[in-house]
Amino acid sequence: MRLVGILQIRSYEKIKEFLHEEHVGRLSSIDVNGFPQIIPMNFVFLNDAVYMHSHVKGEKLDNISRNNKVGFEADRELEFLPSYFEDPHNASLADTLYISVVIKGIGIFVSDRDEKTLALNGLMKKYQPEGQYDPIESDMRVLDAVSIIKVIPKTIHGKYKIGQHLKPKDRLDLAKNILKKNSPTSTQTLKIMGFEETTDGLRMIDEPIW
């Protein structure tokens, strides 16, 4: 079965929704010896670009100064599917339900104070949604103490695997197995898959199409 097209996220709104929810992304740059360096980063997706804050000195900053072509990735493992869901002996049948977004783009350092303020306030709003802080202003000295890395996407590719590649009966059987396994993430996974637990058992109430 050819899965690439089936697993592709076609909705840009879904990609943005996912990036708004994820707390850790990974920035990839090329070091002085030509090797990729991958760093986990807090980030915010604003105005179709990725913003991250950093110390004013560091290897990733040096890398981007030399070569501004960068990669950025965020992913979420929804559920590990043990092989025994399908066969009690064949370990090769283990699988994972997931969501991921991969960006290739250009990394720049934001110097405009208004844009730096926008990025920092966006980060605060994302990671501290309960508030209880004073918004950052463009004339504050804190803007001089941090670097803001902006990734301008050239390409954005998203993939998701939530059972959409399965026949309806097989998808329901998978959902039942996830419910029975009762992992810490099972309830949320079933919701993302479009299932709801009712008095009559699991029922698909939504056909998620991304």
C-alpha positions in Angstrom: 0.0 0.0 0.0 1.3 3.5 -0.9 1.0 5.6 2.2 2.9 8.8 1.5 -0.1 10.7 0.0 -2.5 9.3 2.6 -0.3 10.4 5.5 0.4 13.9 4.2 -1.2 16.8 6.0 -2.8 18.9 3.3 -4.4 21.5 5.5 -2.2 24.5 6.3 -4.6 25.4 9.1 -4.0 22.0 10.7 -0.2 22.5 10.4 -0.5 25.8 12.2 -2.8 24.4 14.8 -0.2 21.6 15.5 2.7 24.1 15.8 0.7 26.3 18.1 0.1 23.3 20.4 3.7 21.9 20.5 6.1 23.1 23.1 9.4 21.8 21.7 10.8 22.1 18.2 14.2 21.2 16.8 16.4 23.6 14.9 19.0 22.2 12.6 22.0 24.2 11.3 25.3 23.3 9.8 28.4 23.6 12.0 31.9 24.8 11.0 32.9 21.2 10.0 29.8 20.7 7.8 27.9 18.5 10.3 24.3 19.2 11.1 23.7 20.5 14.7 20.2 19.8 16.1 19.0 21.8 19.1 15.7 21.5 20.9 14.1 24.9 21.3 11.0 26.6 22.6 9.3 28.3 19.7 6.3 30.2 18.5 4.7 30.2 15.0 3.7 33.7 14.1 2.8 35.3 10.8 3.9 32.2 8.9 7.4 32.1 10.5 9.0 30.3 13.4 10.5 32.5 16.1 12.9 31.3 18.9 14.8 33.2 21.5 18.5 32.5 22.4 21.5 33.8 24.2 23.4 36.4 22.1 26.3 34.0 21.6 26.4 30.4 20.8 27.3 27.7 18.2 23.9 27.8 16.5 24.2 31.5 16.0 27.6 31.1 14.5 26.3 28.4 12.3 23.4 30.5 10.9 25.8 33.4 10.4 27.9 31.2 8.1 25.1 29.4 6.4 21.5 30.6 6.8 19.9 27.5 5.3 18.2 25.7 8.3 15.8 23.0 9.1 13.1 23.0 11.8 11.0 20.0 13.0 8.3 19.4 15.6 6.6 16.0 16.3 4.3 14.3 18.6 4.1 10.6 19.3 0.4 9.9 19.9 0.5 6.2 20.6 3.0 3.3 20.3 1.2 0.3 18.8 2.7 -3.0 20.2 3.1 -5.8 17.7 0.7 -8.0 19.6 -2.2 -5.9 18.5 -1.8 -7.8 15.2 0.3 -10.9 16.0 1.5 -12.4 19.2 4.9 -13.4 17.7 5.8 -11.0 14.9 7.7 -8.0 16.4 8.0 -6.3 13.0 4.3 -5.3 13.2 4.9 -2.7 16.0 4.0 0.8 14.8 3.4 4.3 16.0 0.6 6.9 15.5 2.1 10.3 15.2 2.0 13.9 13.9 5.0 15.7 12.5 5.9 18.9 10.7 9.2 19.5 8.9 10.3 23.0 7.6 13.2 23.9 5.4 14.0 27.6 5.4 16.2 30.6 5.9 17.3 31.6 9.4 17.8 35.2 10.2 18.4 37.3 13.3 15.7 39.8 14.1 17.0 43.3 14.7 13.8 45.3 14.5 12.7 46.0 18.1 9.0 45.9 17.3 9.4 42.4 15.7 11.5 41.2 18.6 8.8 42.4 21.0 6.2 40.6 18.9 8.1 37.4 19.1 8.9 37.6 22.8 5.3 38.4 23.7 4.1 35.6 21.4 6.4 33.1 23.3 5.1 34.3 26.7 1.5 34.0 25.5 2.1 30.5 24.3 4.0 29.1 27.3 2.3 31.1 30.0 -1.3 31.4 28.8 -2.5 32.1 32.3 -0.9 35.5 32.1 0.3 37.0 35.4 3.2 38.9 33.7 3.7 42.4 32.3 3.8 42.5 28.5 7.3 43.2 27.0 7.7 46.6 25.5 10.0 47.6 22.6 12.0 50.0 24.8 12.9 47.4 27.4 16.6 46.5 27.9 15.7 42.8 27.9 15.5 43.0 24.1 19.2 43.7 24.0 20.0 40.6 26.2 18.5 38.0 23.8 18.8 37.1 20.2 15.6 36.2 18.2 16.1 33.6 15.5 13.5 33.7 12.8 13.0 30.8 10.4 11.3 31.9 7.1 9.9 28.7 5.6 10.7 27.8 2.0 8.9 24.4 2.3 6.6 23.0 5.0 5.7 19.3 5.0 3.4 17.7 7.5 2.6 14.0 8.1 0.1 12.3 10.4 -0.8 8.8 11.1 -4.0 8.3 13.1 -5.5 5.2 11.4 -6.7 7.0 8.2 -4.8 4.4 6.1 -6.9 1.5 7.5 -10.3 0.1 6.5 -13.1 1.1 8.8 -13.3 -2.3 10.6 -9.5 -2.4 11.1 -9.5 1.2 12.4 -12.2 0.3 14.9 -10.3 -2.8 16.0 -7.2 -0.6 16.5 -9.2 1.9 18.5 -10.5 -0.9 20.7 -7.0 -2.2 21.3 -5.8 1.3 22.3 -8.7 1.7 24.7 -7.9 -1.7 26.2 -4.2 -0.9 26.6 -5.2 2.2 28.5 -2.0 4.1 28.1 -1.7 7.6 29.6 -2.3 9.0 26.1 -5.0 6.7 25.0 -8.0 9.0 25.6 -6.5 11.9 23.7 -5.3 9.6 20.9 -8.8 8.2 20.4 -10.2 11.7 20.4 -7.7 12.7 17.7 -8.7 9.5 15.7 -12.3 10.7 15.8 -13.6 8.1 18.3 -15.8 8.6 21.4 -16.4 6.1 24.2 -20.2 5.6 24.6 -22.4 3.2 26.7 -22.5 1.0 23.6 -18.8 1.0 23.1 -16.5 3.0 20.9 -18.1 5.0 18.1 -16.5 7.1 15.4 -18.1 10.6 15.6 -15.8 12.4 13.3 -13.7 11.5 10.3 -10.6 13.6 10.7 -9.3 14.8 7.4 -6.1 16.8 7.6 
